[in-house]
């Protein structure tokens, strides 16, 4: 029995379809969600969500961060921003990475939370560039 | 009685007013459709976020170091009101209703001896409150000229509120906006952002049992720290798009009324015009006939 994967961003419901497995970029490492997974709420970092159907990956989406709620029947991803990998623009990704790099360089090195936030943005932008390259 | 020329001018002017109001009605109708679609598209995210938050809140509310955004500061001395209105008028009582609700809220809170601070979103609300409460307004935002409200616009406002909360500048935060009930009905509503109202409604559904056993990764606090500001932005965003849809609905029915009134007025004026014309003809005839008889 497949699990229902839902991806929503603040302005719309992007995807709602049954999949055999979804791999989501959790804050502490990639996480594969199969049907019957224990209930979890996880924080996401920037990365790609991969949908697996019939034993192979069928489609990939880039998310810039967000949350996921996993229950045995369902996996709901609340993405800050989600785009199918094929539509990620290389130039936009690089622009964002440059911006994030600059923000990180400008951040106050003593202000640890701000520094961490800047680093997370940097990593999300890097993942976006990687997604654009893979497409 | 007005002269024929004056009446004709009047009729023409009302006719062009009617053209304008009916055009505005059409524009509002098409914008309403767009705003409604946007409001509907945003609903799934808000709903799921609510669900997640409920699960998290249940397990985090008891802990003594629960985040401020969830449980508030424990006081209610300084009240922050976020007043959401439109940027443009000609929408019937739409803006005034929110303005009045905000004014009542300010009066009520100040009557209880609280300190009130106001952030306005939308020009009309600012104009309305500035007359009496200019010194309470600490921030104003306006998205005039934008085709639609984007989530990123709201982020700016939410970030400001989050920063204020972290700095302890207010205890309770409430949004006042027009809730979209239907095209002809928008209800001014107060919605509390901080502390989250769901906590008070919680106990009755607590014993639901099995669904409360979530695992958290990295941990509850880290997730809440990220989720709560997000939730705030979402709630604000929702208020804004509901208000945007309501504005178009209100404008549509206001302009529909105006068009109808203009039509009635044209009918009345036309009747008046024809009567005056007939009276003039009769008078001239009488003058000619009595002149001929006098010969």
GROMACS .gro file of C-alpha atoms in nm:
model
  430
    1UNK     CA    1   0.000   0.000   0.000
    2UNK     CA    2   0.161   0.325  -0.111
    3UNK     CA    3   0.201   0.628   0.111
    4UNK     CA    4   0.035   0.957   0.018
    5UNK     CA    5   0.288   1.231  -0.047
    6UNK     CA    6   0.164   1.588  -0.027
    7UNK     CA    7   0.382   1.887  -0.100
    8UNK     CA    8   0.234   2.228  -0.017
    9UNK     CA    9   0.389   2.570  -0.040
   10UNK     CA   10   0.232   2.880   0.115
   11UNK     CA   11   0.056   2.976  -0.204
   12UNK     CA   12  -0.061   2.640  -0.331
   13UNK     CA   13  -0.089   2.264  -0.308
   14UNK     CA   14   0.187   2.147  -0.539
   15UNK     CA   15   0.152   1.776  -0.538
   16UNK     CA   16  -0.066   1.513  -0.382
   17UNK     CA   17  -0.007   1.161  -0.507
   18UNK     CA   18   0.056   0.812  -0.374
   19UNK     CA   19   0.419   0.700  -0.395
   20UNK     CA   20   0.606   0.387  -0.294
   21UNK     CA   21   0.877   0.585  -0.122
   22UNK     CA   22   0.973   0.949  -0.081
   23UNK     CA   23   1.322   1.062   0.012
   24UNK     CA   24   1.312   1.394   0.192
   25UNK     CA   25   1.603   1.617   0.294
   26UNK     CA   26   1.560   1.621   0.673
   27UNK     CA   27   1.775   1.856   0.877
   28UNK     CA   28   1.986   1.569   1.003
   29UNK     CA   29   2.027   1.379   0.679
   30UNK     CA   30   1.821   1.236   0.397
   31UNK     CA   31   1.526   1.034   0.513
   32UNK     CA   32   1.339   0.771   0.319
   33UNK     CA   33   0.970   0.753   0.397
   34UNK     CA   34   0.800   0.423   0.328
   35UNK     CA   35   0.438   0.331   0.400
   36UNK     CA   36   0.388   0.255   0.767
   37UNK     CA   37   0.661   0.491   0.885
   38UNK     CA   38   0.646   0.588   1.252
   39UNK     CA   39   0.480   0.926   1.310
   40UNK     CA   40   0.740   1.203   1.297
   41UNK     CA   41   0.768   1.574   1.257
   42UNK     CA   42   1.093   1.680   1.098
   43UNK     CA   43   1.262   2.000   1.002
   44UNK     CA   44   1.384   2.017   0.642
   45UNK     CA   45   1.693   2.178   0.502
   46UNK     CA   46   1.734   2.291   0.143
   47UNK     CA   47   1.756   1.993  -0.087
   48UNK     CA   48   1.563   1.771  -0.322
   49UNK     CA   49   1.269   1.544  -0.259
   50UNK     CA   50   1.278   1.229  -0.467
   51UNK     CA   51   0.967   1.028  -0.546
   52UNK     CA   52   1.008   0.655  -0.595
   53UNK     CA   53   0.747   0.449  -0.775
   54UNK     CA   54   0.782   0.094  -0.893
   55UNK     CA   55   1.136   0.068  -0.762
   56UNK     CA   56   1.287   0.366  -0.944
   57UNK     CA   57   1.297   0.740  -0.882
   58UNK     CA   58   1.030   0.906  -1.093
   59UNK     CA   59   1.052   1.274  -1.018
   60UNK     CA   60   1.246   1.522  -0.813
   61UNK     CA   61   1.155   1.853  -0.655
   62UNK     CA   62   1.378   2.114  -0.501
   63UNK     CA   63   1.266   2.261  -0.165
   64UNK     CA   64   1.442   2.549   0.003
   65UNK     CA   65   1.344   2.436   0.352
   66UNK     CA   66   1.035   2.369   0.556
   67UNK     CA   67   0.878   2.094   0.763
   68UNK     CA   68   0.742   1.748   0.708
   69UNK     CA   69   0.484   1.553   0.898
   70UNK     CA   70   0.511   1.179   0.856
   71UNK     CA   71   0.238   0.938   0.960
   72UNK     CA   72   0.197   0.571   0.864
   73UNK     CA   73  -0.041   0.662   0.581
   74UNK     CA   74   0.087   0.997   0.473
   75UNK     CA   75   0.382   1.228   0.431
   76UNK     CA   76   0.300   1.599   0.427
   77UNK     CA   77   0.573   1.841   0.328
   78UNK     CA   78   0.525   2.207   0.414
   79UNK     CA   79   0.783   2.364   0.189
   80UNK     CA   80   0.893   2.726   0.209
   81UNK     CA   81   0.932   2.705  -0.163
   82UNK     CA   82   0.915   2.403  -0.391
   83UNK     CA   83   1.002   2.371  -0.759
   84UNK     CA   84   1.033   2.065  -0.983
   85UNK     CA   85   1.405   2.012  -1.044
   86UNK     CA   86   1.360   2.050  -1.420
   87UNK     CA   87   1.234   2.405  -1.366
   88UNK     CA   88   1.513   2.518  -1.134
   89UNK     CA   89   1.701   2.788  -1.317
   90UNK     CA   90   2.077   2.761  -1.301
   91UNK     CA   91   2.133   3.136  -1.311
   92UNK     CA   92   1.874   3.206  -1.038
   93UNK     CA   93   2.036   2.939  -0.821
   94UNK     CA   94   2.381   3.085  -0.870
   95UNK     CA   95   2.256   3.434  -0.798
   96UNK     CA   96   2.102   3.309  -0.479
   97UNK     CA   97   2.422   3.130  -0.379
   98UNK     CA   98   2.627   3.446  -0.439
   99UNK     CA   99   2.379   3.641  -0.227
  100UNK     CA  100   2.392   3.382   0.051
  101UNK     CA  101   2.773   3.379   0.042
  102UNK     CA  102   2.780   3.756   0.072
  103UNK     CA  103   2.531   3.748   0.359
  104UNK     CA  104   2.742   3.488   0.536
  105UNK     CA  105   3.058   3.691   0.489
  106UNK     CA  106   2.883   4.001   0.620
  107UNK     CA  107   2.727   3.826   0.921
  108UNK     CA  108   2.860   3.907   1.266
  109UNK     CA  109   3.095   3.621   1.356
  110UNK     CA  110   3.011   3.654   1.725
  111UNK     CA  111   2.636   3.625   1.670
  112UNK     CA  112   2.609   3.247   1.652
  113UNK     CA  113   2.234   3.213   1.572
  114UNK     CA  114   2.260   3.467   1.288
  115UNK     CA  115   2.567   3.292   1.160
  116UNK     CA  116   2.392   2.958   1.165
  117UNK     CA  117   2.092   3.101   0.981
  118UNK     CA  118   2.323   3.246   0.717
  119UNK     CA  119   2.499   2.913   0.683
  120UNK     CA  120   2.169   2.732   0.638
  121UNK     CA  121   2.071   2.970   0.362
  122UNK     CA  122   2.408   2.911   0.202
  123UNK     CA  123   2.358   2.537   0.212
  124UNK     CA  124   2.006   2.566   0.071
  125UNK     CA  125   2.143   2.774  -0.216
  126UNK     CA  126   2.419   2.520  -0.277
  127UNK     CA  127   2.162   2.243  -0.292
  128UNK     CA  128   1.968   2.450  -0.543
  129UNK     CA  129   2.274   2.488  -0.765
  130UNK     CA  130   2.337   2.115  -0.739
  131UNK     CA  131   1.974   2.048  -0.833
  132UNK     CA  132   2.005   2.278  -1.134
  133UNK     CA  133   2.319   2.097  -1.243
  134UNK     CA  134   2.159   1.756  -1.209
  135UNK     CA  135   1.861   1.858  -1.422
  136UNK     CA  136  -3.795   7.429  -1.258
  137UNK     CA  137  -3.453   7.362  -1.406
  138UNK     CA  138  -3.394   7.460  -1.764
  139UNK     CA  139  -3.386   7.196  -2.034
  140UNK     CA  140  -3.019   7.254  -2.097
  141UNK     CA  141  -2.926   7.205  -1.733
  142UNK     CA  142  -3.129   6.884  -1.718
  143UNK     CA  143  -2.962   6.749  -2.028
  144UNK     CA  144  -2.619   6.818  -1.884
  145UNK     CA  145  -2.718   6.647  -1.560
  146UNK     CA  146  -2.844   6.338  -1.738
  147UNK     CA  147  -2.524   6.310  -1.938
  148UNK     CA  148  -2.311   6.342  -1.628
  149UNK     CA  149  -2.504   6.070  -1.444
  150UNK     CA  150  -2.477   5.851  -1.751
  151UNK     CA  151  -2.101   5.875  -1.754
  152UNK     CA  152  -2.091   5.806  -1.381
  153UNK     CA  153  -2.291   5.493  -1.446
  154UNK     CA  154  -2.045   5.385  -1.711
  155UNK     CA  155  -1.759   5.424  -1.466
  156UNK     CA  156  -1.927   5.241  -1.181
  157UNK     CA  157  -2.034   4.953  -1.401
  158UNK     CA  158  -1.680   4.925  -1.539
  159UNK     CA  159  -1.543   4.924  -1.185
  160UNK     CA  160  -1.788   4.651  -1.099
  161UNK     CA  161  -1.663   4.435  -1.383
  162UNK     CA  162  -1.302   4.492  -1.285
  163UNK     CA  163  -1.377   4.408  -0.923
  164UNK     CA  164  -1.558   4.092  -1.031
  165UNK     CA  165  -1.260   3.964  -1.226
  166UNK     CA  166  -1.017   4.059  -0.950
  167UNK     CA  167  -1.243   3.890  -0.700
  168UNK     CA  168  -1.219   3.568  -0.892
  169UNK     CA  169  -0.841   3.585  -0.884
  170UNK     CA  170  -0.827   3.675  -0.516
  171UNK     CA  171  -1.064   3.394  -0.430
  172UNK     CA  172  -0.854   3.141  -0.617
  173UNK     CA  173  -0.549   3.265  -0.433
  174UNK     CA  174  -0.723   3.239  -0.098
  175UNK     CA  175  -0.834   2.886  -0.176
  176UNK     CA  176  -0.488   2.784  -0.296
  177UNK     CA  177  -0.334   2.902   0.028
  178UNK     CA  178  -0.573   2.708   0.245
  179UNK     CA  179  -0.407   2.360   0.234
  180UNK     CA  180  -0.079   2.493   0.371
  181UNK     CA  181  -0.247   2.678   0.656
  182UNK     CA  182  -0.459   2.377   0.745
  183UNK     CA  183  -0.167   2.136   0.755
  184UNK     CA  184   0.041   2.378   0.948
  185UNK     CA  185  -0.237   2.407   1.203
  186UNK     CA  186  -0.243   2.031   1.237
  187UNK     CA  187   0.130   2.008   1.289
  188UNK     CA  188   0.128   2.293   1.532
  189UNK     CA  189  -0.146   2.133   1.736
  190UNK     CA  190   0.061   1.816   1.766
  191UNK     CA  191   0.369   2.011   1.865
  192UNK     CA  192   0.194   2.251   2.098
  193UNK     CA  193   0.040   1.966   2.291
  194UNK     CA  194   0.381   1.825   2.375
  195UNK     CA  195   0.566   2.154   2.422
  196UNK     CA  196   0.319   2.374   2.608
  197UNK     CA  197   0.380   2.203   2.939
  198UNK     CA  198   0.754   2.259   2.940
  199UNK     CA  199   0.870   2.569   3.130
  200UNK     CA  200   1.091   2.698   2.851
  201UNK     CA  201   0.826   2.683   2.582
  202UNK     CA  202   0.887   2.958   2.329
  203UNK     CA  203   0.732   3.295   2.386
  204UNK     CA  204   0.554   3.295   2.056
  205UNK     CA  205   0.352   2.995   2.168
  206UNK     CA  206   0.255   3.090   2.520
  207UNK     CA  207   0.312   3.466   2.518
  208UNK     CA  208   0.498   3.652   2.787
  209UNK     CA  209   0.246   3.564   3.053
  210UNK     CA  210   0.127   3.923   3.076
  211UNK     CA  211  -0.119   4.124   2.872
  212UNK     CA  212  -0.008   4.478   2.944
  213UNK     CA  213   0.119   4.585   2.604
  214UNK     CA  214  -0.117   4.503   2.320
  215UNK     CA  215  -0.013   4.507   1.958
  216UNK     CA  216  -0.288   4.543   1.699
  217UNK     CA  217  -0.227   4.470   1.335
  218UNK     CA  218  -0.499   4.641   1.135
  219UNK     CA  219  -0.546   4.510   0.782
  220UNK     CA  220  -0.741   4.722   0.534
  221UNK     CA  221  -0.741   4.795   0.164
  222UNK     CA  222  -0.532   5.061  -0.006
  223UNK     CA  223  -0.820   5.201  -0.204
  224UNK     CA  224  -1.164   5.325  -0.121
  225UNK     CA  225  -1.491   5.305  -0.314
  226UNK     CA  226  -1.565   4.970  -0.157
  227UNK     CA  227  -1.865   5.059   0.054
  228UNK     CA  228  -1.817   5.025   0.428
  229UNK     CA  229  -1.531   4.776   0.387
  230UNK     CA  230  -1.251   4.992   0.525
  231UNK     CA  231  -1.464   5.180   0.774
  232UNK     CA  232  -1.582   4.856   0.932
  233UNK     CA  233  -1.229   4.744   1.011
  234UNK     CA  234  -1.136   5.094   1.118
  235UNK     CA  235  -1.428   5.106   1.356
  236UNK     CA  236  -1.349   4.760   1.494
  237UNK     CA  237  -0.991   4.874   1.555
  238UNK     CA  238  -1.107   5.193   1.722
  239UNK     CA  239  -1.340   5.003   1.951
  240UNK     CA  240  -1.062   4.764   2.038
  241UNK     CA  241  -0.823   5.048   2.118
  242UNK     CA  242  -1.082   5.221   2.334
  243UNK     CA  243  -1.168   4.902   2.515
  244UNK     CA  244  -0.806   4.809   2.584
  245UNK     CA  245  -0.708   5.156   2.693
  246UNK     CA  246  -1.014   5.165   2.914
  247UNK     CA  247  -0.867   4.860   3.087
  248UNK     CA  248  -0.543   5.051   3.137
  249UNK     CA  249  -0.341   4.864   2.875
  250UNK     CA  250  -0.085   5.013   2.644
  251UNK     CA  251  -0.182   4.985   2.280
  252UNK     CA  252   0.047   4.984   1.979
  253UNK     CA  253  -0.075   4.965   1.623
  254UNK     CA  254   0.073   4.843   1.297
  255UNK     CA  255  -0.138   4.919   0.994
  256UNK     CA  256  -0.131   4.726   0.671
  257UNK     CA  257  -0.304   4.914   0.391
  258UNK     CA  258  -0.339   5.286   0.339
  259UNK     CA  259  -0.702   5.328   0.433
  260UNK     CA  260  -0.661   5.190   0.782
  261UNK     CA  261  -0.367   5.419   0.843
  262UNK     CA  262  -0.563   5.721   0.728
  263UNK     CA  263  -0.855   5.626   0.945
  264UNK     CA  264  -0.659   5.569   1.265
  265UNK     CA  265  -0.410   5.849   1.214
  266UNK     CA  266  -0.666   6.114   1.300
  267UNK     CA  267  -0.721   5.995   1.655
  268UNK     CA  268  -0.444   5.754   1.737
  269UNK     CA  269  -0.143   5.880   1.546
  270UNK     CA  270   0.090   5.832   1.842
  271UNK     CA  271  -0.002   5.463   1.882
  272UNK     CA  272   0.093   5.376   1.526
  273UNK     CA  273   0.442   5.232   1.528
  274UNK     CA  274   0.454   5.093   1.179
  275UNK     CA  275   0.266   5.108   0.853
  276UNK     CA  276   0.284   4.890   0.548
  277UNK     CA  277   0.114   4.926   0.218
  278UNK     CA  278   0.116   4.698  -0.079
  279UNK     CA  279  -0.055   4.946  -0.309
  280UNK     CA  280   0.022   4.895  -0.674
  281UNK     CA  281   0.076   4.522  -0.637
  282UNK     CA  282  -0.141   4.297  -0.846
  283UNK     CA  283  -0.167   4.043  -0.568
  284UNK     CA  284  -0.026   3.987  -0.224
  285UNK     CA  285   0.283   3.769  -0.235
  286UNK     CA  286   0.399   3.565   0.057
  287UNK     CA  287   0.734   3.745   0.056
  288UNK     CA  288   0.560   4.079   0.125
  289UNK     CA  289   0.405   3.937   0.436
  290UNK     CA  290   0.735   3.795   0.553
  291UNK     CA  291   0.862   4.147   0.607
  292UNK     CA  292   0.576   4.233   0.841
  293UNK     CA  293   0.603   3.900   1.020
  294UNK     CA  294   0.977   3.944   1.068
  295UNK     CA  295   0.916   4.281   1.229
  296UNK     CA  296   0.660   4.138   1.469
  297UNK     CA  297   0.888   3.845   1.553
  298UNK     CA  298   1.175   4.081   1.628
  299UNK     CA  299   0.949   4.295   1.847
  300UNK     CA  300   0.837   3.990   2.039
  301UNK     CA  301   1.195   3.877   2.093
  302UNK     CA  302   1.277   4.222   2.225
  303UNK     CA  303   0.977   4.204   2.458
  304UNK     CA  304   0.806   4.506   2.307
  305UNK     CA  305   0.457   4.364   2.338
  306UNK     CA  306   0.272   4.088   2.523
  307UNK     CA  307  -0.031   4.012   2.309
  308UNK     CA  308  -0.069   4.048   1.936
  309UNK     CA  309  -0.402   4.061   1.756
  310UNK     CA  310  -0.486   4.100   1.388
  311UNK     CA  311  -0.799   4.287   1.289
  312UNK     CA  312  -0.911   4.221   0.935
  313UNK     CA  313  -1.215   4.162   0.719
  314UNK     CA  314  -1.295   3.795   0.705
  315UNK     CA  315  -1.432   3.689   0.372
  316UNK     CA  316  -1.765   3.520   0.432
  317UNK     CA  317  -1.917   3.566   0.090
  318UNK     CA  318  -1.911   3.816  -0.192
  319UNK     CA  319  -2.165   4.035  -0.018
  320UNK     CA  320  -2.056   3.978   0.337
  321UNK     CA  321  -1.723   4.055   0.503
  322UNK     CA  322  -1.702   4.043   0.877
  323UNK     CA  323  -1.444   4.244   1.071
  324UNK     CA  324  -1.266   3.984   1.282
  325UNK     CA  325  -1.006   3.987   1.556
  326UNK     CA  326  -0.761   3.698   1.545
  327UNK     CA  327  -0.495   3.648   1.807
  328UNK     CA  328  -0.143   3.567   1.693
  329UNK     CA  329   0.047   3.570   2.022
  330UNK     CA  330  -0.003   3.375   2.240
  331UNK     CA  331  -0.155   3.111   2.018
  332UNK     CA  332  -0.526   3.072   2.094
  333UNK     CA  333  -0.532   2.698   2.020
  334UNK     CA  334  -0.375   2.625   2.357
  335UNK     CA  335  -0.686   2.726   2.542
  336UNK     CA  336  -0.908   2.512   2.322
  337UNK     CA  337  -0.678   2.214   2.357
  338UNK     CA  338  -0.780   2.009   2.666
  339UNK     CA  339  -1.097   1.855   2.525
  340UNK     CA  340  -0.922   1.679   2.238
  341UNK     CA  341  -0.619   1.572   2.440
  342UNK     CA  342  -0.736   1.220   2.523
  343UNK     CA  343  -0.738   1.135   2.151
  344UNK     CA  344  -0.428   0.934   2.236
  345UNK     CA  345  -0.244   0.762   1.954
  346UNK     CA  346  -0.197   1.063   1.723
  347UNK     CA  347  -0.003   1.253   1.988
  348UNK     CA  348   0.297   1.022   1.977
  349UNK     CA  349   0.514   1.195   1.725
  350UNK     CA  350   0.887   1.169   1.715
  351UNK     CA  351   1.069   1.491   1.650
  352UNK     CA  352   1.383   1.555   1.457
  353UNK     CA  353   1.603   1.740   1.551
  354UNK     CA  354   1.389   1.814   1.861
  355UNK     CA  355   1.065   1.985   1.956
  356UNK     CA  356   1.225   2.313   2.045
  357UNK     CA  357   1.423   2.346   1.723
  358UNK     CA  358   1.115   2.268   1.518
  359UNK     CA  359   0.898   2.506   1.714
  360UNK     CA  360   1.158   2.779   1.680
  361UNK     CA  361   1.132   2.746   1.303
  362UNK     CA  362   0.763   2.668   1.284
  363UNK     CA  363   0.623   2.947   1.498
  364UNK     CA  364   0.756   3.245   1.298
  365UNK     CA  365   0.639   3.060   0.990
  366UNK     CA  366   0.296   3.016   1.138
  367UNK     CA  367   0.280   3.384   1.222
  368UNK     CA  368   0.363   3.474   0.863
  369UNK     CA  369   0.103   3.229   0.737
  370UNK     CA  370  -0.169   3.366   0.963
  371UNK     CA  371  -0.089   3.718   0.848
  372UNK     CA  372  -0.079   3.609   0.487
  373UNK     CA  373  -0.416   3.448   0.528
  374UNK     CA  374  -0.560   3.764   0.682
  375UNK     CA  375  -0.421   3.967   0.395
  376UNK     CA  376  -0.553   3.752   0.115
  377UNK     CA  377  -0.891   3.718   0.281
  378UNK     CA  378  -0.900   4.092   0.313
  379UNK     CA  379  -0.796   4.130  -0.052
  380UNK     CA  380  -1.076   3.900  -0.165
  381UNK     CA  381  -1.320   4.079   0.066
  382UNK     CA  382  -1.218   4.415  -0.073
  383UNK     CA  383  -1.303   4.311  -0.426
  384UNK     CA  384  -1.631   4.159  -0.310
  385UNK     CA  385  -1.723   4.473  -0.120
  386UNK     CA  386  -1.628   4.691  -0.413
  387UNK     CA  387  -1.829   4.476  -0.648
  388UNK     CA  388  -2.147   4.507  -0.447
  389UNK     CA  389  -2.087   4.877  -0.376
  390UNK     CA  390  -2.042   4.946  -0.744
  391UNK     CA  391  -2.341   4.732  -0.832
  392UNK     CA  392  -2.551   4.946  -0.602
  393UNK     CA  393  -2.403   5.265  -0.744
  394UNK     CA  394  -2.480   5.151  -1.097
  395UNK     CA  395  -2.837   5.073  -1.003
  396UNK     CA  396  -2.878   5.406  -0.827
  397UNK     CA  397  -2.740   5.589  -1.126
  398UNK     CA  398  -2.991   5.407  -1.347
  399UNK     CA  399  -3.280   5.511  -1.121
  400UNK     CA  400  -3.157   5.865  -1.121
  401UNK     CA  401  -3.134   5.872  -1.500
  402UNK     CA  402  -3.492   5.748  -1.524
  403UNK     CA  403  -3.612   6.017  -1.285
  404UNK     CA  404  -3.422   6.291  -1.462
  405UNK     CA  405  -3.541   6.176  -1.804
  406UNK     CA  406  -3.901   6.185  -1.687
  407UNK     CA  407  -3.845   6.530  -1.549
  408UNK     CA  408  -3.680   6.638  -1.873
  409UNK     CA  409  -3.969   6.515  -2.087
  410UNK     CA  410  -4.226   6.680  -1.865
  411UNK     CA  411  -4.041   7.008  -1.878
  412UNK     CA  412  -4.012   6.984  -2.254
  413UNK     CA  413  -4.383   6.910  -2.289
  414UNK     CA  414  -4.466   7.198  -2.057
  415UNK     CA  415  -4.256   7.432  -2.266
  416UNK     CA  416  -4.430   7.324  -2.587
  417UNK     CA  417  -4.773   7.365  -2.430
  418UNK     CA  418  -4.681   7.708  -2.302
  419UNK     CA  419  -4.556   7.818  -2.641
  420UNK     CA  420  -4.873   7.688  -2.807
  421UNK     CA  421  -5.088   7.877  -2.561
  422UNK     CA  422  -4.887   8.191  -2.626
  423UNK     CA  423  -4.929   8.156  -3.003
  424UNK     CA  424  -5.301   8.078  -2.984
  425UNK     CA  425  -5.382   8.355  -2.742
  426UNK     CA  426  -5.170   8.590  -2.952
  427UNK     CA  427  -5.369   8.493  -3.261
  428UNK     CA  428  -5.701   8.539  -3.080
  429UNK     CA  429  -5.601   8.884  -2.967
  430UNK     CA  430  -5.567   8.998  -3.328
   0.00000   0.00000   0.00000
